[in-house]
Amino acid sequence: MPAASPSSVAVNTASQVFDVRPFEGKVGAEIVGLDLSTPLNDADFARVHQAHLDYHVVVFRNQQITPQQQIDFSRRFGILQIHVLKQFLLANHPEILIVSNIVENGQPVGLGDAGKYWHSDLSYKELPSLGSMLHAQELPSEGGDTLFANLHLAWDTLPQALRDAVEGRSAVHSYTARYSEGKNAASWRPTLTAEQLAQVAEVTHPVVRTHPETGRKALFVSEGFTTRIVGLPDDESRALLDQLYAHSVRPEHVYRHQWQPHDLVFWDNRSLIHLAAGCPPELRRKLLRTTIQGDAPF
Ligand code: OGA
Ligand code: MN
């Protein structure tokens, strides 16, 4: 398969007038005035791409776009990954994973407990995700926020003793380690078939990775998928990971996204980990996710 290259559909639309407005904290920006229902020309695309690299999570408010338009925009950044849980893919659009707590006729319509632990999407794959986009469809009247933690900052501010302990090491990432944890796991987490299990065999990645586009270093471990640091006794590995996790999500590293109708949020899985804060189970929440494939971490 060729390397992920942005799709080169000729786009000759006029430039749009829009601003990139960084949030007050150290992660995230809002892109104001851009309409994603029109294909972006190359200059506008380049600005969005740069904002994504600079701020790691970009928020586009009130985007009235179809699933196909979300897919088309996502494909500008690379090839799309199809989630292993086929039952939660949107009909006729397997590039879209339905993230939802809604149950209809006794059947969950989507993955109901996506992101209940801090994680980087698909870090359990040889080629983890470059970035993911969530487009809000239905939002609860309370709760349902998504938190993003900046793992470049986590690395930059990591105490020297911890840096020395992890630099040059690798860690194991596993999809199945915490797969069935949680009270509603039975409905969202069907038993995986042998074929699905083969798609999510454990992998190892460096604990500290270099962002392939910016050259910045970031921690690349998370409570969701990282199970152990290679070459350390279990207790040392556990203690070290717990310190890394606690440091990663210090409040000053975190942006908390409060969803509004039709928000589209696009984050960089090479720079951030994220977490679903959760909402009362009786309130309906539904978002559509596209996931862009990245490079092998180094
Ligand atoms: C995801 C995810 C978090 C949320 O879709 O990748 O982690 O708040 N979602 O829904
Ligand atoms: Mn996720």
PDB file of C-alpha atoms and ligand atoms in Angstrom:
ATOM      1  CA  MET A   1       0.000   0.000   0.000  1.00  0.00           C
ATOM      2  CA  PRO A   2       1.447   3.454  -0.845  1.00  0.00           C
ATOM      3  CA  ALA A   3       2.186   5.821   2.027  1.00  0.00           C
ATOM      4  CA  ALA A   4      -0.676   8.029   3.129  1.00  0.00           C
ATOM      5  CA  SER A   5      -0.637  11.045   0.891  1.00  0.00           C
ATOM      6  CA  PRO A   6      -3.190  13.805   1.017  1.00  0.00           C
ATOM      7  CA  SER A   7      -5.694  13.267  -1.770  1.00  0.00           C
ATOM      8  CA  SER A   8      -5.048  15.511  -4.721  1.00  0.00           C
ATOM      9  CA  VAL A   9      -8.523  16.326  -5.917  1.00  0.00           C
ATOM     10  CA  ALA A  10      -8.130  19.539  -7.892  1.00  0.00           C
ATOM     11  CA  VAL A  11      -9.822  22.252  -5.885  1.00  0.00           C
ATOM     12  CA  ASN A  12     -10.061  25.710  -7.380  1.00  0.00           C
ATOM     13  CA  THR A  13     -12.527  27.298  -5.015  1.00  0.00           C
ATOM     14  CA  ALA A  14     -11.951  30.848  -3.851  1.00  0.00           C
ATOM     15  CA  SER A  15     -10.184  31.423  -0.549  1.00  0.00           C
ATOM     16  CA  GLN A  16     -12.452  31.825   2.444  1.00  0.00           C
ATOM     17  CA  VAL A  17     -11.999  34.543   5.023  1.00  0.00           C
ATOM     18  CA  PHE A  18     -11.260  32.917   8.372  1.00  0.00           C
ATOM     19  CA  ASP A  19      -9.273  33.357  11.576  1.00  0.00           C
ATOM     20  CA  VAL A  20      -7.315  30.980  13.735  1.00  0.00           C
ATOM     21  CA  ARG A  21      -7.930  31.947  17.361  1.00  0.00           C
ATOM     22  CA  PRO A  22      -5.815  30.113  19.939  1.00  0.00           C
ATOM     23  CA  PHE A  23      -7.512  29.275  23.211  1.00  0.00           C
ATOM     24  CA  GLU A  24      -6.178  30.814  26.397  1.00  0.00           C
ATOM     25  CA  GLY A  25      -4.508  27.659  27.645  1.00  0.00           C
ATOM     26  CA  LYS A  26      -1.634  25.873  25.992  1.00  0.00           C
ATOM     27  CA  VAL A  27      -3.598  23.653  23.672  1.00  0.00           C
ATOM     28  CA  GLY A  28      -6.274  24.189  21.059  1.00  0.00           C
ATOM     29  CA  ALA A  29      -7.592  26.874  18.740  1.00  0.00           C
ATOM     30  CA  GLU A  30     -10.878  27.754  17.165  1.00  0.00           C
ATOM     31  CA  ILE A  31     -11.057  28.252  13.427  1.00  0.00           C
ATOM     32  CA  VAL A  32     -13.646  30.934  12.913  1.00  0.00           C
ATOM     33  CA  GLY A  33     -15.416  31.638   9.649  1.00  0.00           C
ATOM     34  CA  LEU A  34     -14.537  28.548   7.636  1.00  0.00           C
ATOM     35  CA  ASP A  35     -17.280  26.510   5.987  1.00  0.00           C
ATOM     36  CA  LEU A  36     -16.236  22.897   5.558  1.00  0.00           C
ATOM     37  CA  SER A  37     -19.147  22.060   3.261  1.00  0.00           C
ATOM     38  CA  THR A  38     -17.122  23.605   0.418  1.00  0.00           C
ATOM     39  CA  PRO A  39     -13.839  21.915  -0.517  1.00  0.00           C
ATOM     40  CA  LEU A  40     -10.940  24.053   0.728  1.00  0.00           C
ATOM     41  CA  ASN A  41      -8.489  25.376  -1.812  1.00  0.00           C
ATOM     42  CA  ASP A  42      -4.822  24.588  -1.259  1.00  0.00           C
ATOM     43  CA  ALA A  43      -4.009  27.852   0.522  1.00  0.00           C
ATOM     44  CA  ASP A  44      -6.879  27.476   3.008  1.00  0.00           C
ATOM     45  CA  PHE A  45      -6.045  23.832   3.515  1.00  0.00           C
ATOM     46  CA  ALA A  46      -2.424  24.764   4.261  1.00  0.00           C
ATOM     47  CA  ARG A  47      -3.560  27.231   6.957  1.00  0.00           C
ATOM     48  CA  VAL A  48      -5.792  24.634   8.596  1.00  0.00           C
ATOM     49  CA  HIS A  49      -3.009  22.064   8.429  1.00  0.00           C
ATOM     50  CA  GLN A  50      -0.590  24.514  10.084  1.00  0.00           C
ATOM     51  CA  ALA A  51      -3.109  25.378  12.820  1.00  0.00           C
ATOM     52  CA  HIS A  52      -3.535  21.680  13.528  1.00  0.00           C
ATOM     53  CA  LEU A  53       0.232  21.296  13.920  1.00  0.00           C
ATOM     54  CA  ASP A  54       0.562  24.438  16.048  1.00  0.00           C
ATOM     55  CA  TYR A  55      -2.407  23.929  18.403  1.00  0.00           C
ATOM     56  CA  HIS A  56      -2.984  20.143  18.178  1.00  0.00           C
ATOM     57  CA  VAL A  57      -6.760  20.413  18.397  1.00  0.00           C
ATOM     58  CA  VAL A  58      -8.833  22.696  16.213  1.00  0.00           C
ATOM     59  CA  VAL A  59     -12.511  23.428  16.683  1.00  0.00           C
ATOM     60  CA  PHE A  60     -14.853  24.388  13.847  1.00  0.00           C
ATOM     61  CA  ARG A  61     -18.233  25.526  15.178  1.00  0.00           C
ATOM     62  CA  ASN A  62     -21.579  24.943  13.499  1.00  0.00           C
ATOM     63  CA  GLN A  63     -20.516  22.873  10.493  1.00  0.00           C
ATOM     64  CA  GLN A  64     -23.552  21.706   8.529  1.00  0.00           C
ATOM     65  CA  ILE A  65     -21.778  18.911   6.706  1.00  0.00           C
ATOM     66  CA  THR A  66     -22.751  15.463   5.527  1.00  0.00           C
ATOM     67  CA  PRO A  67     -20.825  12.304   6.418  1.00  0.00           C
ATOM     68  CA  GLN A  68     -19.416  12.312   2.877  1.00  0.00           C
ATOM     69  CA  GLN A  69     -18.155  15.881   3.317  1.00  0.00           C
ATOM     70  CA  GLN A  70     -16.505  14.895   6.600  1.00  0.00           C
ATOM     71  CA  ILE A  71     -14.848  11.972   4.818  1.00  0.00           C
ATOM     72  CA  ASP A  72     -13.685  14.176   1.936  1.00  0.00           C
ATOM     73  CA  PHE A  73     -12.174  16.757   4.297  1.00  0.00           C
ATOM     74  CA  SER A  74     -10.522  14.036   6.392  1.00  0.00           C
ATOM     75  CA  ARG A  75      -8.969  12.458   3.287  1.00  0.00           C
ATOM     76  CA  ARG A  76      -7.034  15.630   2.577  1.00  0.00           C
ATOM     77  CA  PHE A  77      -4.845  14.648   5.541  1.00  0.00           C
ATOM     78  CA  GLY A  78      -4.217  11.013   4.676  1.00  0.00           C
ATOM     79  CA  ILE A  79      -5.840   7.664   4.211  1.00  0.00           C
ATOM     80  CA  LEU A  80      -8.666   6.758   6.552  1.00  0.00           C
ATOM     81  CA  GLN A  81      -8.673   3.892   9.007  1.00  0.00           C
ATOM     82  CA  ILE A  82     -11.665   1.590   9.367  1.00  0.00           C
ATOM     83  CA  HIS A  83     -12.451   0.648  12.959  1.00  0.00           C
ATOM     84  CA  VAL A  84     -12.265  -2.991  14.012  1.00  0.00           C
ATOM     85  CA  LEU A  85     -15.804  -2.874  15.510  1.00  0.00           C
ATOM     86  CA  LYS A  86     -17.634  -3.188  12.175  1.00  0.00           C
ATOM     87  CA  GLN A  87     -21.078  -3.134  13.784  1.00  0.00           C
ATOM     88  CA  PHE A  88     -20.585   0.531  14.715  1.00  0.00           C
ATOM     89  CA  LEU A  89     -19.607   1.796  11.261  1.00  0.00           C
ATOM     90  CA  LEU A  90     -22.063   4.085   9.493  1.00  0.00           C
ATOM     91  CA  ALA A  91     -24.085   2.306   6.801  1.00  0.00           C
ATOM     92  CA  ASN A  92     -22.504   2.825   3.370  1.00  0.00           C
ATOM     93  CA  HIS A  93     -19.696   4.860   4.965  1.00  0.00           C
ATOM     94  CA  PRO A  94     -17.320   2.429   6.688  1.00  0.00           C
ATOM     95  CA  GLU A  95     -14.819   5.287   7.121  1.00  0.00           C
ATOM     96  CA  ILE A  96     -17.138   6.635   9.824  1.00  0.00           C
ATOM     97  CA  LEU A  97     -17.333   5.202  13.336  1.00  0.00           C
ATOM     98  CA  ILE A  98     -20.497   6.061  15.236  1.00  0.00           C
ATOM     99  CA  VAL A  99     -19.673   7.170  18.783  1.00  0.00           C
ATOM    100  CA  SER A 100     -22.920   7.066  20.714  1.00  0.00           C
ATOM    101  CA  ASN A 101     -24.546   5.887  23.922  1.00  0.00           C
ATOM    102  CA  ILE A 102     -27.941   5.497  22.200  1.00  0.00           C
ATOM    103  CA  VAL A 103     -29.602   2.097  22.249  1.00  0.00           C
ATOM    104  CA  GLU A 104     -32.357   1.470  19.709  1.00  0.00           C
ATOM    105  CA  ASN A 105     -34.524  -1.666  19.821  1.00  0.00           C
ATOM    106  CA  GLY A 106     -32.110  -3.115  22.316  1.00  0.00           C
ATOM    107  CA  GLN A 107     -29.140  -2.576  19.983  1.00  0.00           C
ATOM    108  CA  PRO A 108     -26.428   0.039  20.595  1.00  0.00           C
ATOM    109  CA  VAL A 109     -26.208   2.323  17.546  1.00  0.00           C
ATOM    110  CA  GLY A 110     -22.561   3.127  18.169  1.00  0.00           C
ATOM    111  CA  LEU A 111     -19.583   2.662  20.413  1.00  0.00           C
ATOM    112  CA  GLY A 112     -21.035   3.832  23.715  1.00  0.00           C
ATOM    113  CA  ASP A 113     -17.990   4.021  25.902  1.00  0.00           C
ATOM    114  CA  ALA A 114     -15.380   5.365  23.467  1.00  0.00           C
ATOM    115  CA  GLY A 115     -12.652   7.207  25.283  1.00  0.00           C
ATOM    116  CA  LYS A 116     -13.507   6.461  28.892  1.00  0.00           C
ATOM    117  CA  TYR A 117      -9.775   6.210  29.654  1.00  0.00           C
ATOM    118  CA  TRP A 118      -7.149   8.684  28.439  1.00  0.00           C
ATOM    119  CA  HIS A 119      -5.793   7.444  25.118  1.00  0.00           C
ATOM    120  CA  SER A 120      -4.442   8.243  21.677  1.00  0.00           C
ATOM    121  CA  ASP A 121      -6.618   6.726  18.953  1.00  0.00           C
ATOM    122  CA  LEU A 122      -5.382   3.445  17.539  1.00  0.00           C
ATOM    123  CA  SER A 123      -2.056   3.582  19.407  1.00  0.00           C
ATOM    124  CA  TYR A 124      -2.464  -0.218  19.536  1.00  0.00           C
ATOM    125  CA  LYS A 125      -1.774  -0.407  15.787  1.00  0.00           C
ATOM    126  CA  GLU A 126       1.604  -0.488  14.028  1.00  0.00           C
ATOM    127  CA  LEU A 127       0.427   2.654  12.264  1.00  0.00           C
ATOM    128  CA  PRO A 128      -1.507   4.629  14.882  1.00  0.00           C
ATOM    129  CA  SER A 129      -3.784   7.444  13.912  1.00  0.00           C
ATOM    130  CA  LEU A 130      -2.406  10.815  12.797  1.00  0.00           C
ATOM    131  CA  GLY A 131      -5.586  12.521  13.864  1.00  0.00           C
ATOM    132  CA  SER A 132      -9.300  12.064  14.352  1.00  0.00           C
ATOM    133  CA  MET A 133     -12.333  14.220  13.660  1.00  0.00           C
ATOM    134  CA  LEU A 134     -15.578  14.108  15.593  1.00  0.00           C
ATOM    135  CA  HIS A 135     -18.687  15.773  14.226  1.00  0.00           C
ATOM    136  CA  ALA A 136     -21.492  16.335  16.742  1.00  0.00           C
ATOM    137  CA  GLN A 137     -24.913  14.967  15.779  1.00  0.00           C
ATOM    138  CA  GLU A 138     -26.818  14.808  19.076  1.00  0.00           C
ATOM    139  CA  LEU A 139     -25.614  16.268  22.352  1.00  0.00           C
ATOM    140  CA  PRO A 140     -26.727  15.769  25.934  1.00  0.00           C
ATOM    141  CA  SER A 141     -28.069  18.747  27.887  1.00  0.00           C
ATOM    142  CA  GLU A 142     -25.435  18.091  30.535  1.00  0.00           C
ATOM    143  CA  GLY A 143     -21.977  16.549  30.476  1.00  0.00           C
ATOM    144  CA  GLY A 144     -20.427  14.876  27.466  1.00  0.00           C
ATOM    145  CA  ASP A 145     -17.290  17.036  27.295  1.00  0.00           C
ATOM    146  CA  THR A 146     -14.073  15.766  25.727  1.00  0.00           C
ATOM    147  CA  LEU A 147     -10.695  16.561  27.329  1.00  0.00           C
ATOM    148  CA  PHE A 148      -7.409  16.848  25.448  1.00  0.00           C
ATOM    149  CA  ALA A 149      -3.966  16.762  27.099  1.00  0.00           C
ATOM    150  CA  ASN A 150      -0.851  18.103  25.378  1.00  0.00           C
ATOM    151  CA  LEU A 151       1.879  15.451  25.531  1.00  0.00           C
ATOM    152  CA  HIS A 152       4.555  17.743  24.085  1.00  0.00           C
ATOM    153  CA  LEU A 153       4.152  19.897  27.184  1.00  0.00           C
ATOM    154  CA  ALA A 154       4.120  16.773  29.310  1.00  0.00           C
ATOM    155  CA  TRP A 155       7.486  15.800  27.866  1.00  0.00           C
ATOM    156  CA  ASP A 156       8.941  19.314  28.026  1.00  0.00           C
ATOM    157  CA  THR A 157       8.057  19.651  31.711  1.00  0.00           C
ATOM    158  CA  LEU A 158       8.804  16.090  32.787  1.00  0.00           C
ATOM    159  CA  PRO A 159      11.218  15.960  35.761  1.00  0.00           C
ATOM    160  CA  GLN A 160      14.714  14.941  34.685  1.00  0.00           C
ATOM    161  CA  ALA A 161      14.692  11.695  36.671  1.00  0.00           C
ATOM    162  CA  LEU A 162      11.570  10.550  34.805  1.00  0.00           C
ATOM    163  CA  ARG A 163      13.021  11.626  31.473  1.00  0.00           C
ATOM    164  CA  ASP A 164      16.120   9.577  32.148  1.00  0.00           C
ATOM    165  CA  ALA A 165      13.982   6.606  33.148  1.00  0.00           C
ATOM    166  CA  VAL A 166      11.994   6.524  29.920  1.00  0.00           C
ATOM    167  CA  GLU A 167      14.145   7.975  27.169  1.00  0.00           C
ATOM    168  CA  GLY A 168      15.055   5.299  24.624  1.00  0.00           C
ATOM    169  CA  ARG A 169      12.532   2.821  26.044  1.00  0.00           C
ATOM    170  CA  SER A 170       9.514   1.341  24.352  1.00  0.00           C
ATOM    171  CA  ALA A 171       6.127   0.299  25.664  1.00  0.00           C
ATOM    172  CA  VAL A 172       3.489  -2.251  24.759  1.00  0.00           C
ATOM    173  CA  HIS A 173       0.080  -1.026  23.542  1.00  0.00           C
ATOM    174  CA  SER A 174      -2.901  -3.333  23.589  1.00  0.00           C
ATOM    175  CA  TYR A 175      -6.477  -2.870  22.404  1.00  0.00           C
ATOM    176  CA  THR A 176      -7.743  -5.747  24.458  1.00  0.00           C
ATOM    177  CA  ALA A 177      -6.089  -4.983  27.810  1.00  0.00           C
ATOM    178  CA  ARG A 178      -8.996  -2.888  29.118  1.00  0.00           C
ATOM    179  CA  TYR A 179     -11.469  -3.836  26.405  1.00  0.00           C
ATOM    180  CA  SER A 180     -14.163  -5.271  28.637  1.00  0.00           C
ATOM    181  CA  GLU A 181     -13.770  -2.999  31.655  1.00  0.00           C
ATOM    182  CA  GLY A 182     -16.645  -0.802  32.822  1.00  0.00           C
ATOM    183  CA  LYS A 183     -20.216  -1.373  33.781  1.00  0.00           C
ATOM    184  CA  ASN A 184     -21.767  -1.184  30.330  1.00  0.00           C
ATOM    185  CA  ALA A 185     -18.971  -3.020  28.602  1.00  0.00           C
ATOM    186  CA  ALA A 186     -21.171  -5.966  27.710  1.00  0.00           C
ATOM    187  CA  SER A 187     -23.337  -3.938  25.328  1.00  0.00           C
ATOM    188  CA  TRP A 188     -20.595  -1.864  23.686  1.00  0.00           C
ATOM    189  CA  ARG A 189     -17.869  -4.450  23.662  1.00  0.00           C
ATOM    190  CA  PRO A 190     -18.928  -7.623  21.911  1.00  0.00           C
ATOM    191  CA  THR A 191     -16.616 -10.602  22.048  1.00  0.00           C
ATOM    192  CA  LEU A 192     -14.000 -10.147  19.351  1.00  0.00           C
ATOM    193  CA  THR A 193     -13.735 -12.754  16.633  1.00  0.00           C
ATOM    194  CA  ALA A 194     -10.411 -14.412  15.831  1.00  0.00           C
ATOM    195  CA  GLU A 195     -10.167 -12.200  12.772  1.00  0.00           C
ATOM    196  CA  GLN A 196     -10.744  -9.048  14.824  1.00  0.00           C
ATOM    197  CA  LEU A 197      -8.216 -10.195  17.423  1.00  0.00           C
ATOM    198  CA  ALA A 198      -5.659 -10.653  14.654  1.00  0.00           C
ATOM    199  CA  GLN A 199      -6.208  -7.028  13.637  1.00  0.00           C
ATOM    200  CA  VAL A 200      -5.444  -5.797  17.144  1.00  0.00           C
ATOM    201  CA  ALA A 201      -2.409  -7.856  18.146  1.00  0.00           C
ATOM    202  CA  GLU A 202      -0.245  -5.930  20.661  1.00  0.00           C
ATOM    203  CA  VAL A 203       2.459  -3.625  19.364  1.00  0.00           C
ATOM    204  CA  THR A 204       5.375  -1.745  20.870  1.00  0.00           C
ATOM    205  CA  HIS A 205       6.092   1.952  20.341  1.00  0.00           C
ATOM    206  CA  PRO A 206       8.679   4.350  21.755  1.00  0.00           C
ATOM    207  CA  VAL A 207       7.631   5.930  25.062  1.00  0.00           C
ATOM    208  CA  VAL A 208       8.879   9.266  23.745  1.00  0.00           C
ATOM    209  CA  ARG A 209       8.071   9.884  20.106  1.00  0.00           C
ATOM    210  CA  THR A 210       9.080  12.589  17.673  1.00  0.00           C
ATOM    211  CA  HIS A 211       6.287  14.292  15.790  1.00  0.00           C
ATOM    212  CA  PRO A 212       6.982  13.480  12.125  1.00  0.00           C
ATOM    213  CA  GLU A 213       5.915  16.911  10.873  1.00  0.00           C
ATOM    214  CA  THR A 214       7.138  19.309  13.580  1.00  0.00           C
ATOM    215  CA  GLY A 215      10.061  17.373  15.039  1.00  0.00           C
ATOM    216  CA  ARG A 216       8.769  18.039  18.566  1.00  0.00           C
ATOM    217  CA  LYS A 217       9.026  15.269  21.126  1.00  0.00           C
ATOM    218  CA  ALA A 218       5.994  13.992  23.007  1.00  0.00           C
ATOM    219  CA  LEU A 219       5.226  11.291  25.516  1.00  0.00           C
ATOM    220  CA  PHE A 220       3.368   8.463  23.803  1.00  0.00           C
ATOM    221  CA  VAL A 221       1.814   6.383  26.566  1.00  0.00           C
ATOM    222  CA  SER A 222      -1.706   6.360  27.967  1.00  0.00           C
ATOM    223  CA  GLU A 223      -3.758   4.543  30.563  1.00  0.00           C
ATOM    224  CA  GLY A 224      -6.160   3.347  27.873  1.00  0.00           C
ATOM    225  CA  PHE A 225      -3.856   1.232  25.777  1.00  0.00           C
ATOM    226  CA  THR A 226      -0.325   1.128  27.246  1.00  0.00           C
ATOM    227  CA  THR A 227       0.220  -1.989  29.323  1.00  0.00           C
ATOM    228  CA  ARG A 228       3.923  -2.034  30.217  1.00  0.00           C
ATOM    229  CA  ILE A 229       7.351  -0.635  29.545  1.00  0.00           C
ATOM    230  CA  VAL A 230       9.567  -3.169  27.837  1.00  0.00           C
ATOM    231  CA  GLY A 231      12.582  -4.410  29.799  1.00  0.00           C
ATOM    232  CA  LEU A 232      11.477  -3.331  33.284  1.00  0.00           C
ATOM    233  CA  PRO A 233      10.148  -5.510  36.103  1.00  0.00           C
ATOM    234  CA  ASP A 234       6.332  -5.295  36.283  1.00  0.00           C
ATOM    235  CA  ASP A 235       6.207  -3.256  39.484  1.00  0.00           C
ATOM    236  CA  GLU A 236       8.730  -0.690  38.206  1.00  0.00           C
ATOM    237  CA  SER A 237       6.935  -0.438  34.896  1.00  0.00           C
ATOM    238  CA  ARG A 238       3.588   0.071  36.631  1.00  0.00           C
ATOM    239  CA  ALA A 239       4.969   2.739  38.978  1.00  0.00           C
ATOM    240  CA  LEU A 240       6.673   4.599  36.136  1.00  0.00           C
ATOM    241  CA  LEU A 241       3.606   4.526  33.897  1.00  0.00           C
ATOM    242  CA  ASP A 242       1.430   5.798  36.725  1.00  0.00           C
ATOM    243  CA  GLN A 243       3.772   8.760  37.235  1.00  0.00           C
ATOM    244  CA  LEU A 244       3.788   9.500  33.501  1.00  0.00           C
ATOM    245  CA  TYR A 245      -0.012   9.373  33.339  1.00  0.00           C
ATOM    246  CA  ALA A 246      -0.436  11.658  36.342  1.00  0.00           C
ATOM    247  CA  HIS A 247       2.014  14.170  34.903  1.00  0.00           C
ATOM    248  CA  SER A 248       0.469  14.029  31.405  1.00  0.00           C
ATOM    249  CA  VAL A 249      -2.957  15.188  32.486  1.00  0.00           C
ATOM    250  CA  ARG A 250      -2.023  18.001  34.858  1.00  0.00           C
ATOM    251  CA  PRO A 251      -4.663  20.726  34.475  1.00  0.00           C
ATOM    252  CA  GLU A 252      -2.241  23.117  32.758  1.00  0.00           C
ATOM    253  CA  HIS A 253      -1.781  20.597  29.925  1.00  0.00           C
ATOM    254  CA  VAL A 254      -5.506  20.141  29.283  1.00  0.00           C
ATOM    255  CA  TYR A 255      -8.193  21.712  27.086  1.00  0.00           C
ATOM    256  CA  ARG A 256     -11.777  20.754  27.914  1.00  0.00           C
ATOM    257  CA  HIS A 257     -14.089  20.857  24.931  1.00  0.00           C
ATOM    258  CA  GLN A 258     -17.729  21.678  25.639  1.00  0.00           C
ATOM    259  CA  TRP A 259     -19.684  20.570  22.614  1.00  0.00           C
ATOM    260  CA  GLN A 260     -22.098  22.785  20.728  1.00  0.00           C
ATOM    261  CA  PRO A 261     -24.458  21.657  17.952  1.00  0.00           C
ATOM    262  CA  HIS A 262     -22.655  20.720  14.710  1.00  0.00           C
ATOM    263  CA  ASP A 263     -19.150  21.219  16.125  1.00  0.00           C
ATOM    264  CA  LEU A 264     -16.402  19.503  14.228  1.00  0.00           C
ATOM    265  CA  VAL A 265     -13.275  18.890  16.305  1.00  0.00           C
ATOM    266  CA  PHE A 266     -10.035  17.689  14.733  1.00  0.00           C
ATOM    267  CA  TRP A 267      -7.150  16.617  16.975  1.00  0.00           C
ATOM    268  CA  ASP A 268      -3.619  15.317  16.529  1.00  0.00           C
ATOM    269  CA  ASN A 269      -3.149  11.887  18.079  1.00  0.00           C
ATOM    270  CA  ARG A 270       0.643  12.297  17.806  1.00  0.00           C
ATOM    271  CA  SER A 271       0.553  15.267  20.185  1.00  0.00           C
ATOM    272  CA  LEU A 272      -2.392  14.648  22.505  1.00  0.00           C
ATOM    273  CA  ILE A 273      -4.260  12.088  24.510  1.00  0.00           C
ATOM    274  CA  HIS A 274      -7.984  12.547  25.043  1.00  0.00           C
ATOM    275  CA  LEU A 275     -10.775  11.444  27.346  1.00  0.00           C
ATOM    276  CA  ALA A 276     -14.567  11.338  27.221  1.00  0.00           C
ATOM    277  CA  ALA A 277     -15.837  12.954  30.425  1.00  0.00           C
ATOM    278  CA  GLY A 278     -19.122  11.035  30.110  1.00  0.00           C
ATOM    279  CA  CYS A 279     -22.732  12.090  30.550  1.00  0.00           C
ATOM    280  CA  PRO A 280     -25.799  10.745  32.360  1.00  0.00           C
ATOM    281  CA  PRO A 281     -26.660   7.488  30.549  1.00  0.00           C
ATOM    282  CA  GLU A 282     -30.273   8.487  29.848  1.00  0.00           C
ATOM    283  CA  LEU A 283     -29.187  11.536  27.819  1.00  0.00           C
ATOM    284  CA  ARG A 284     -28.584  10.874  24.125  1.00  0.00           C
ATOM    285  CA  ARG A 285     -25.157  11.609  22.665  1.00  0.00           C
ATOM    286  CA  LYS A 286     -24.019  10.829  19.134  1.00  0.00           C
ATOM    287  CA  LEU A 287     -20.980  11.916  17.131  1.00  0.00           C
ATOM    288  CA  LEU A 288     -19.408  10.683  13.907  1.00  0.00           C
ATOM    289  CA  ARG A 289     -15.689   9.956  13.819  1.00  0.00           C
ATOM    290  CA  THR A 290     -13.208   9.742  10.987  1.00  0.00           C
ATOM    291  CA  THR A 291      -9.715   8.500  11.766  1.00  0.00           C
ATOM    292  CA  ILE A 292      -6.666   9.350   9.656  1.00  0.00           C
ATOM    293  CA  GLN A 293      -3.756   6.942   9.513  1.00  0.00           C
ATOM    294  CA  GLY A 294      -0.343   8.180  10.627  1.00  0.00           C
ATOM    295  CA  ASP A 295       3.245   6.902  10.404  1.00  0.00           C
ATOM    296  CA  ALA A 296       5.014   4.330  12.525  1.00  0.00           C
ATOM    297  CA  PRO A 297       6.102   6.254  15.668  1.00  0.00           C
ATOM    298  CA  PHE A 298       9.852   6.882  16.065  1.00  0.00           C
TER     299      PHE A 298
HETATM  300  C1  OGA B   1     -13.166   9.004  20.145  1.00  0.00           C
HETATM  301  C2  OGA B   1     -13.238   9.397  21.557  1.00  0.00           C
HETATM  302  C3  OGA B   1     -14.375  10.861  23.085  1.00  0.00           C
HETATM  303  C4  OGA B   1     -15.730  11.431  23.270  1.00  0.00           C
HETATM  304  O1  OGA B   1     -14.203   9.067  19.470  1.00  0.00           O
HETATM  305  O2  OGA B   1     -12.067   8.689  19.686  1.00  0.00           O
HETATM  306  O3  OGA B   1     -12.318   9.136  22.288  1.00  0.00           O
HETATM  307  O4  OGA B   1     -15.847  12.389  24.073  1.00  0.00           O
HETATM  308  N1  OGA B   1     -14.322  10.082  21.913  1.00  0.00           N
HETATM  309  O5  OGA B   1     -16.667  10.948  22.641  1.00  0.00           O
HETATM  310 MN    MN B   2     -10.605   8.352  21.049  1.00  0.00          MN
END
